[in-house]
Amino acid sequence: MNFYPEFEVVRNDSRCIRCRVCERQCANEVHWFDADGKVMLSDESKCVNCQRCVTLCPTRALKIVKSDCRLRENANYSDQTIKEIYRQAETGGVLLSSMGNPNPLPVYWDKILINASQVTNPPIDPLREPMETRVFLGKKPDHITRNPDGSLDTTLSPQLSLSMPVMFSAMSYGSISYNAHASLARAATELGICYNTGEGGLHEDFYKYGKNTIVQVASGRFGVHKDYLEAGAAIEIKMGQGAKPGIGGHLPGTKAVGDVAKTRMIPEGSDAISPAPHHDIYSIEDLRQLVYSLKEATEYRLPVIVKVAAVHNIAAIASGIARSGADIIAIDGFRGGTGAAPTRIRDNVGIPIELALAAVDQRLRDEGIRNNVSIICGGSVRSAADVVKAIALGADACYIATAACLAMGCHLCRSCHTGKCNWGIATQRPDLVKRLNPDIGSQRLVNLMTAWRHEIKELMGGMGINSIESLRGNRLMLRGVGLTEKELQILGISHAGE
Amino acid sequence: MSPLEGQVRIPSGCAVSAMISKDGRRMNGESIIESMIPMHDRSNGLGGGFAAYGIYPEYRDFYALHIFFNNRACQSECMTLLKEYFEIVQDEHIKVRKMPQITDEPIIRRVFVSPMQSVLRHLQIDDKELVVRIVNRINSQLDGSYVFSCGKNMGAFKAVGFPEDVGRYYRLEEYDAYCWTAHGRYPTNTPGWWGGAHPFCMLDYSIVHNGEISSYDANRRFIEMYGYKCTLQTDTEVITYIADYLLRRQGLNLEEMAAVIAAPFWSTIEGESEEKKKKLTYLRTVFPSLLVTGPFSIILGFEGGLMALNDRLKLRSMVVGEQDDMVYIASEEAAIRVMAPDIKHIWAPAGGEPVIVKVKEGAF
Ligand code: SF4
Ligand code: SF4
């Protein structure tokens, strides 16, 4: 069934100089030059609104607008719902999407406000006073021990030291490009934080960034071997992902080319499909065994992170993980991004990270085991304010991925699964990959994190806090607006004005 | 009715003062009361209190519980509970001097108790832990009963009023202590009841504090994991529990505790010797949630000594003076000059640098 396209390409012909940049830049082949009529034409049906042509058009002759040709309005059956039904009736297939859930579900970050000091205690000026953002993730001992001479025994289980409580979340080499990985690895190293390999292994060129790398072990075990495990600063077991709880990763064969296939240790061109569960983990005891096998394999030098999707029973699950020997729990909320996920799962499974985080932090405290693990919060952390709110709710650090992609040029067109990312991020086509220059990509990531760090310091200073430790779990610094009693109770915060 | 302290969190400004004899000489409360007068404007009449060490030598082996009761019914309920766990050695009124400045007084009792050995064996805990648990239980669960002091050979005295009036009200000139601490409070709301006044005590630890900490809820939510209940929602209360947790339960010494709650900045730690760096890094890594930020100056009293400490940015004033066997500490120099008019040696300790004073072994 054919529809009028979702977007219209509007070209101002009086400005267009026929340079054909748009034609070269659009991997979706929307634009072409009609030599006879000497005009640029477009097939708008292929446009994903990635804004590449708009951004690069030298005379600003282009804009992409939402088409106003709509099916008859219906509040129950939206345009999209109807078109999806047509598509499935045609293909018999599962719908695929990418990036995070775009639907208008509540964003609790936006309903939480931050405190500042007035009169009774002084705000602190980050330009004049030291303001600390360093964190250590990992298990903390219940009791100190002393050497025979009475001095403190300072041995600790492995800790992940970060200059600020933000890290780049898992994105596999394969789902994103070599240049994107290079940008993330270099930025993480310069910033003193970590990036995460995702489940596609680690390209041999990037072993040198190991101190700032978290190596992931997912259910497909792609690219996992002894040197890989030993290369990083921490190992992450991926049990689930916020965008698609309950299912495994999926890399289409078209992206499994060359070095991607080699790094994953799979034949070129084959689909890399991770099973939904880890086939050696069918319960919490099994998880414990995997945690300890990874620790054994790396001589207990590295902290082990267990990453789970935020699902209904997350508090109990986290409490189980905290007792499994894991050093860190990463919780990924339902708005988290993905390179490809079944639409129905992305849009309907899982719960908001804010509620999950608050519930987990409180449950671990109720059980007296909050010190056993650190908590990383991910799944749509969009700004320094979100970071501050997450820390105050109880997170030790945050994971960001979509924001990192945006810094590298992503325009959130949500077409990553097509492999034709015009910005050189979610693609393996060499002509597209080279559009992302790792020098610039890493610099922009460093800039973004530096800006956030300043903002975090300003927000902390305003609250009279000069160290991130004193913000963690400090829920008194938060107030809700427009939230119900129940929501406030789960978040563990008071309403504004209380 | 407006909410009582504990149901809301009330920020306060304050005045603190302390005096201690390193020789263990016992002095009456006259001088410490006087020291609060020049700092009158730092309080607003909504809370004052004192802690005194060495005041019950003849009962030194028993825990001295100072308790507020709203009425007789509360008192008998609480005493019934106490009798399940303790031998009651003595149960008496704390003598007071009626005065127009101090009103709305609760029933104020002093009960010397001794834990029953059978209970300790049964619960497999030591006597201090039993006292902590029962006091927490009374304060969080028995409405109308409030234990505001529970150490041995020491006691706290507090009320709603200006500190100098509170001192006279409790007739502190009749007690002899080798160490006195005092507190005048400037709460922004009315606390509604006497339990909100300071010092705050747990076993022989007492805290007087000036400031409003910004790390409060981070500290509270951490310490509550270990069985403490912050019923008053005050800084002093949470700092007292932190002190009890670090000193008694974790076995840190005072310097180590100071390195946790007023931890040196990472940039300072970098510059320390290898050994010190290791130790400080370890303490900050293990107890990050007990770092206290925001302005504070505290005086922690304990059996045989005291420790004064400022927040690491020194956002609150605190001066120390020394003369012969005496050490004086106060929010303002004027207070010290009242206690020791011709004192020569007065200084302001740096932020985060603990001042620890110990009485000679055997002299207390
Ligand atoms: S897909 Fe992107 S580059 Fe192509 S026409 Fe649309 S906006 Fe322009
Ligand atoms: S990574 Fe590329 S394809 Fe994916 S949303 Fe961003 S711009 Fe679009």
Coordinates of C-alpha atoms in Angstrom, one line a residue, chain A residues 120-475:
Chain A
T120 CA 20.3 29.2 56.7
N121 CA 23.3 27.8 55.0
P122 CA 25.5 29.2 52.3
P123 CA 25.6 28.2 48.7
I124 CA 29.2 27.5 47.6
D125 CA 30.8 29.1 44.6
P126 CA 32.4 26.4 42.4
L127 CA 34.7 29.1 40.9
R128 CA 36.2 29.9 44.2
E129 CA 35.9 26.7 46.2
P130 CA 36.9 23.1 45.4
M131 CA 34.0 21.1 44.2
E132 CA 34.5 17.3 43.9
T133 CA 33.0 15.0 41.4
R134 CA 35.2 11.9 41.7
V135 CA 33.5 8.6 42.5
F136 CA 34.6 5.1 43.2
L137 CA 32.2 2.3 42.0
G138 CA 32.4 -1.1 43.7
K139 CA 31.7 -3.0 46.8
K140 CA 32.5 -1.3 50.1
P141 CA 33.5 -3.5 53.1
D142 CA 31.1 -3.8 56.0
H143 CA 33.9 -3.6 58.6
I144 CA 37.3 -2.1 58.5
T145 CA 40.2 -4.4 59.4
R146 CA 43.4 -3.5 61.1
N147 CA 47.0 -4.8 60.6
P148 CA 48.7 -6.3 63.7
D149 CA 50.4 -3.0 64.3
G150 CA 47.0 -1.3 64.6
S151 CA 47.1 0.6 61.3
L152 CA 44.2 0.3 58.8
D153 CA 44.4 -2.6 56.4
T154 CA 43.7 -0.6 53.2
T155 CA 43.1 -3.4 50.8
L156 CA 39.8 -3.1 49.0
S157 CA 37.8 -5.1 46.5
P158 CA 38.3 -3.7 43.0
Q159 CA 36.9 -0.2 42.5
L160 CA 36.2 1.7 39.3
S161 CA 37.5 5.2 39.7
L162 CA 35.8 8.0 37.7
S163 CA 36.6 11.7 37.5
M164 CA 32.8 12.4 37.3
P165 CA 29.7 10.2 37.7
V166 CA 28.9 9.8 34.1
M167 CA 30.0 7.1 31.6
F168 CA 29.3 6.2 28.0
S169 CA 26.9 3.3 27.9
A170 CA 27.2 0.1 25.9
M171 CA 27.1 0.5 22.1
S172 CA 28.7 -2.4 20.2
Y173 CA 31.2 -2.2 17.5
G174 CA 29.0 -3.3 14.7
S175 CA 25.9 -1.4 15.8
I176 CA 28.0 1.7 15.6
S177 CA 31.1 2.4 13.5
Y178 CA 34.8 2.2 14.1
N179 CA 35.1 5.9 14.2
A180 CA 32.3 6.2 16.7
H181 CA 34.1 3.7 19.0
A182 CA 37.3 5.5 18.5
S183 CA 35.7 8.8 19.5
L184 CA 34.1 7.3 22.6
A185 CA 37.3 5.5 23.7
R186 CA 39.5 8.6 23.2
A187 CA 37.0 10.9 25.0
A188 CA 36.7 8.5 27.9
T189 CA 40.4 8.4 28.3
E190 CA 40.8 12.1 28.1
L191 CA 38.0 12.6 30.6
G192 CA 39.1 9.9 33.1
I193 CA 35.8 8.1 32.8
C194 CA 34.8 4.8 30.9
Y195 CA 33.1 3.8 27.7
N196 CA 31.5 0.4 27.2
T197 CA 32.3 -2.0 24.4
G198 CA 28.8 -3.3 24.2
E199 CA 28.4 -6.9 23.1
G200 CA 30.5 -6.9 19.9
G201 CA 34.0 -7.4 21.3
L202 CA 36.9 -5.0 21.3
H203 CA 38.7 -4.0 18.1
E204 CA 42.4 -4.7 18.4
D205 CA 43.2 -1.0 17.8
F206 CA 41.3 0.0 21.0
Y207 CA 43.1 -2.3 23.5
K208 CA 45.3 0.7 24.4
Y209 CA 42.3 2.5 25.9
G210 CA 41.7 -0.5 28.2
K211 CA 42.0 1.5 31.5
N212 CA 38.9 3.5 30.4
T213 CA 37.0 0.6 28.9
I214 CA 34.2 -1.6 30.3
V215 CA 34.1 -4.9 28.4
Q216 CA 30.7 -6.4 28.0
V217 CA 29.8 -10.1 28.1
A218 CA 26.3 -10.6 26.7
S219 CA 24.3 -13.8 26.0
G220 CA 25.8 -14.2 22.5
R221 CA 29.3 -14.1 24.0
F222 CA 30.5 -12.4 20.8
G223 CA 34.1 -11.4 20.9
V224 CA 34.7 -12.7 24.4
H225 CA 38.1 -14.3 25.1
K226 CA 40.7 -14.1 27.9
D227 CA 42.6 -11.1 26.5
Y228 CA 39.4 -9.2 26.0
L229 CA 38.3 -9.8 29.6
E230 CA 41.6 -8.7 30.9
A231 CA 41.8 -5.6 28.7
G232 CA 39.2 -3.5 30.5
A233 CA 38.8 -1.7 33.8
A234 CA 35.6 -3.6 34.6
I235 CA 33.5 -6.4 33.1
E236 CA 29.8 -6.0 32.5
I237 CA 27.4 -8.9 32.2
K238 CA 24.5 -7.8 30.1
M239 CA 21.4 -9.5 31.4
G240 CA 19.0 -7.0 29.7
Q241 CA 18.6 -3.7 28.1
G242 CA 16.0 -1.0 28.8
A243 CA 14.9 -0.7 25.1
K244 CA 14.2 -4.4 24.8
P245 CA 13.9 -6.2 28.1
G246 CA 13.5 -9.9 27.7
I247 CA 15.2 -10.3 24.3
G248 CA 18.8 -10.3 23.1
G249 CA 20.8 -8.1 20.8
H250 CA 20.4 -8.3 17.0
L251 CA 23.0 -7.2 14.5
P252 CA 21.8 -7.5 10.9
G253 CA 24.2 -9.4 8.6
T254 CA 24.6 -6.3 6.5
K255 CA 26.5 -4.7 9.4
A256 CA 28.6 -7.8 10.2
V257 CA 31.3 -7.0 7.7
G258 CA 35.1 -7.0 7.7
D259 CA 36.5 -6.1 11.1
V260 CA 33.1 -6.2 12.8
A261 CA 32.8 -9.9 12.0
K262 CA 36.4 -10.6 12.9
T263 CA 36.0 -8.7 16.3
R264 CA 32.8 -10.6 17.0
M265 CA 34.5 -13.9 15.9
I266 CA 31.6 -14.7 13.5
P267 CA 31.5 -15.4 9.8
E268 CA 31.1 -12.3 7.6
G269 CA 27.6 -11.3 6.6
S270 CA 25.9 -13.6 9.2
D271 CA 23.2 -12.1 11.5
A272 CA 24.6 -11.9 15.0
I273 CA 21.6 -12.7 17.2
S274 CA 22.1 -13.0 20.9
P275 CA 19.7 -15.3 22.7
A276 CA 17.2 -13.8 25.1
P277 CA 18.7 -15.5 28.2
H278 CA 22.3 -16.3 28.8
H279 CA 22.1 -20.1 28.3
D280 CA 24.1 -20.6 31.4
I281 CA 21.9 -18.4 33.6
Y282 CA 18.4 -19.5 34.3
S283 CA 18.3 -18.2 37.9
I284 CA 20.2 -16.1 40.4
E285 CA 22.5 -18.9 41.6
D286 CA 23.7 -19.2 38.0
L287 CA 24.4 -15.5 37.8
R288 CA 26.6 -15.9 40.8
Q289 CA 28.6 -18.6 39.0
L290 CA 29.1 -16.4 36.0
V291 CA 30.1 -13.5 38.2
Y292 CA 32.7 -15.6 39.9
S293 CA 34.0 -17.3 36.8
L294 CA 34.7 -13.9 35.3
K295 CA 36.4 -12.8 38.5
E296 CA 38.5 -16.0 38.5
A297 CA 39.4 -15.5 34.9
T298 CA 40.7 -12.0 35.8
E299 CA 42.2 -12.9 39.2
Y300 CA 39.7 -10.7 41.1
R301 CA 41.4 -7.6 39.7
L302 CA 38.3 -6.1 38.1
P303 CA 34.8 -5.2 39.4
V304 CA 31.9 -7.0 37.7
I305 CA 28.9 -5.0 36.7
V306 CA 25.5 -6.7 36.1
K307 CA 23.3 -4.8 33.7
V308 CA 19.6 -5.3 33.9
A309 CA 16.5 -3.7 32.3
A310 CA 14.2 -1.8 34.6
V311 CA 11.2 -4.2 34.8
H312 CA 8.3 -4.5 37.3
N313 CA 10.1 -6.5 40.0
I314 CA 13.4 -4.6 39.7
A315 CA 13.9 -4.0 43.4
A316 CA 13.8 -7.6 44.3
I317 CA 16.0 -8.5 41.2
A318 CA 18.5 -5.9 42.2
S319 CA 18.6 -7.2 45.8
G320 CA 19.3 -10.7 44.4
I321 CA 22.1 -9.3 42.2
A322 CA 23.6 -7.4 45.2
R323 CA 23.9 -10.8 46.9
S324 CA 25.4 -12.5 43.8
G325 CA 28.9 -11.2 44.2
A326 CA 28.5 -8.4 41.6
D327 CA 30.2 -5.2 42.5
I328 CA 28.0 -2.8 40.5
I329 CA 24.4 -3.0 39.2
A330 CA 23.5 -1.0 36.1
I331 CA 19.8 -0.4 35.7
D332 CA 18.6 0.6 32.2
G333 CA 15.2 2.3 32.0
F334 CA 12.5 1.8 29.4
R335 CA 13.4 5.0 27.4
G336 CA 16.9 3.8 26.8
G337 CA 18.2 3.7 23.2
T338 CA 19.0 0.8 20.9
G339 CA 20.4 0.2 17.5
A340 CA 17.5 -2.1 16.6
A341 CA 14.6 -3.4 18.6
P342 CA 11.1 -4.8 17.9
T343 CA 8.9 -1.7 18.1
R344 CA 6.3 -3.4 20.3
I345 CA 8.9 -4.3 22.9
R346 CA 10.6 -1.0 22.8
D347 CA 7.4 0.9 23.3
N348 CA 5.6 -1.3 25.8
V349 CA 8.0 -3.2 28.0
G350 CA 9.8 -2.0 31.1
I351 CA 9.4 0.9 33.5
P352 CA 10.8 4.4 33.9
I353 CA 14.3 4.5 35.2
E354 CA 13.5 7.2 37.8
L355 CA 11.0 4.9 39.6
A356 CA 13.2 1.9 39.2
L357 CA 16.3 3.6 40.6
A358 CA 14.4 5.0 43.6
A359 CA 12.9 1.6 44.3
V360 CA 16.2 -0.2 44.0
D361 CA 18.1 2.2 46.2
Q362 CA 15.5 2.1 48.9
R363 CA 15.2 -1.7 48.8
L364 CA 18.9 -2.1 49.1
R365 CA 19.0 0.2 52.1
D366 CA 16.0 -1.5 53.7
E367 CA 17.9 -4.8 53.4
G368 CA 21.1 -3.1 54.7
I369 CA 23.1 -4.1 51.6
R370 CA 23.4 -0.8 49.7
N371 CA 27.1 -0.9 50.5
N372 CA 27.5 -4.3 48.7
V373 CA 27.1 -2.7 45.3
S374 CA 27.2 0.6 43.5
I375 CA 24.3 1.6 41.2
I376 CA 24.6 2.9 37.7
C377 CA 21.5 4.5 36.2
G378 CA 20.9 4.6 32.5
G379 CA 18.0 4.8 30.0
S380 CA 17.6 8.4 29.0
V381 CA 19.8 10.6 31.1
R382 CA 19.7 13.8 29.0
S383 CA 21.4 16.5 30.8
A384 CA 23.5 17.5 33.9
A385 CA 20.2 18.2 35.7
D386 CA 19.1 14.6 35.1
V387 CA 22.5 13.4 36.4
V388 CA 22.1 15.5 39.6
K389 CA 18.6 14.2 40.1
A390 CA 19.7 10.6 39.5
I391 CA 22.5 10.9 42.0
A392 CA 20.2 12.5 44.6
L393 CA 17.7 9.6 44.1
G394 CA 20.5 7.2 44.9
A395 CA 22.6 6.4 41.8
D396 CA 26.4 6.3 42.1
A397 CA 26.8 7.2 38.4
C398 CA 24.9 7.5 35.2
Y399 CA 25.3 5.9 31.8
I400 CA 24.6 8.0 28.7
A401 CA 24.5 6.8 25.1
T402 CA 21.9 8.8 23.2
A403 CA 23.3 12.0 24.5
A404 CA 26.8 10.8 23.5
C405 CA 25.5 10.0 20.0
L406 CA 24.0 13.4 19.7
A407 CA 27.3 14.9 20.6
M408 CA 28.9 13.0 17.8
G409 CA 26.3 14.3 15.3
C410 CA 23.3 12.0 15.6
H411 CA 20.0 13.7 14.7
L412 CA 17.8 11.1 16.3
C413 CA 16.1 10.1 13.1
R414 CA 15.7 6.6 14.6
S415 CA 16.8 4.8 11.6
C416 CA 19.9 3.1 13.0
H417 CA 18.6 -0.4 12.1
T418 CA 18.8 0.4 8.4
G419 CA 22.6 0.7 8.6
K420 CA 22.5 3.9 6.5
C421 CA 23.2 6.5 9.2
N422 CA 24.1 9.6 7.3
W423 CA 26.1 10.8 10.3
G424 CA 28.6 8.0 10.2
I425 CA 27.6 6.6 13.6
A426 CA 25.2 3.7 13.2
T427 CA 26.6 2.3 10.0
Q428 CA 29.4 0.2 8.6
R429 CA 29.4 1.7 5.1
P430 CA 33.0 3.0 4.7
D431 CA 31.8 6.1 2.8
L432 CA 29.4 7.0 5.6
V433 CA 31.8 6.0 8.5
K434 CA 34.4 8.4 7.3
R435 CA 31.9 11.3 7.8
L436 CA 32.6 11.0 11.5
N437 CA 36.1 12.3 12.2
P438 CA 37.2 10.8 15.5
D439 CA 39.3 13.9 16.3
I440 CA 36.2 16.0 16.1
G441 CA 33.9 13.3 17.6
S442 CA 36.0 12.8 20.7
Q443 CA 36.5 16.5 21.1
R444 CA 32.8 17.1 21.1
L445 CA 32.3 14.3 23.6
V446 CA 34.9 15.9 25.9
N447 CA 33.2 19.3 25.5
L448 CA 29.8 17.9 26.4
M449 CA 31.1 16.1 29.5
T450 CA 33.1 19.2 30.5
A451 CA 30.0 21.3 30.2
W452 CA 28.0 18.9 32.3
R453 CA 30.7 18.7 34.9
H454 CA 30.5 22.5 35.3
E455 CA 26.8 22.4 35.5
I456 CA 26.8 19.6 38.1
K457 CA 29.2 21.6 40.1
E458 CA 27.0 24.7 39.9
L459 CA 24.0 22.8 40.9
M460 CA 25.8 21.2 43.8
G461 CA 27.3 24.5 44.9
G462 CA 23.8 26.0 44.9
M463 CA 22.8 23.3 47.4
G464 CA 25.8 24.0 49.6
I465 CA 27.3 20.6 48.7
N466 CA 31.0 20.4 47.7
S467 CA 31.3 16.8 47.0
I468 CA 29.3 14.4 45.0
E469 CA 29.3 11.8 47.8
S470 CA 27.1 14.2 49.8
L471 CA 24.6 14.4 47.0
R472 CA 24.2 10.6 46.6
G473 CA 20.9 9.5 48.0
N474 CA 20.2 13.0 49.3
R475 CA 16.5 13.0 48.4

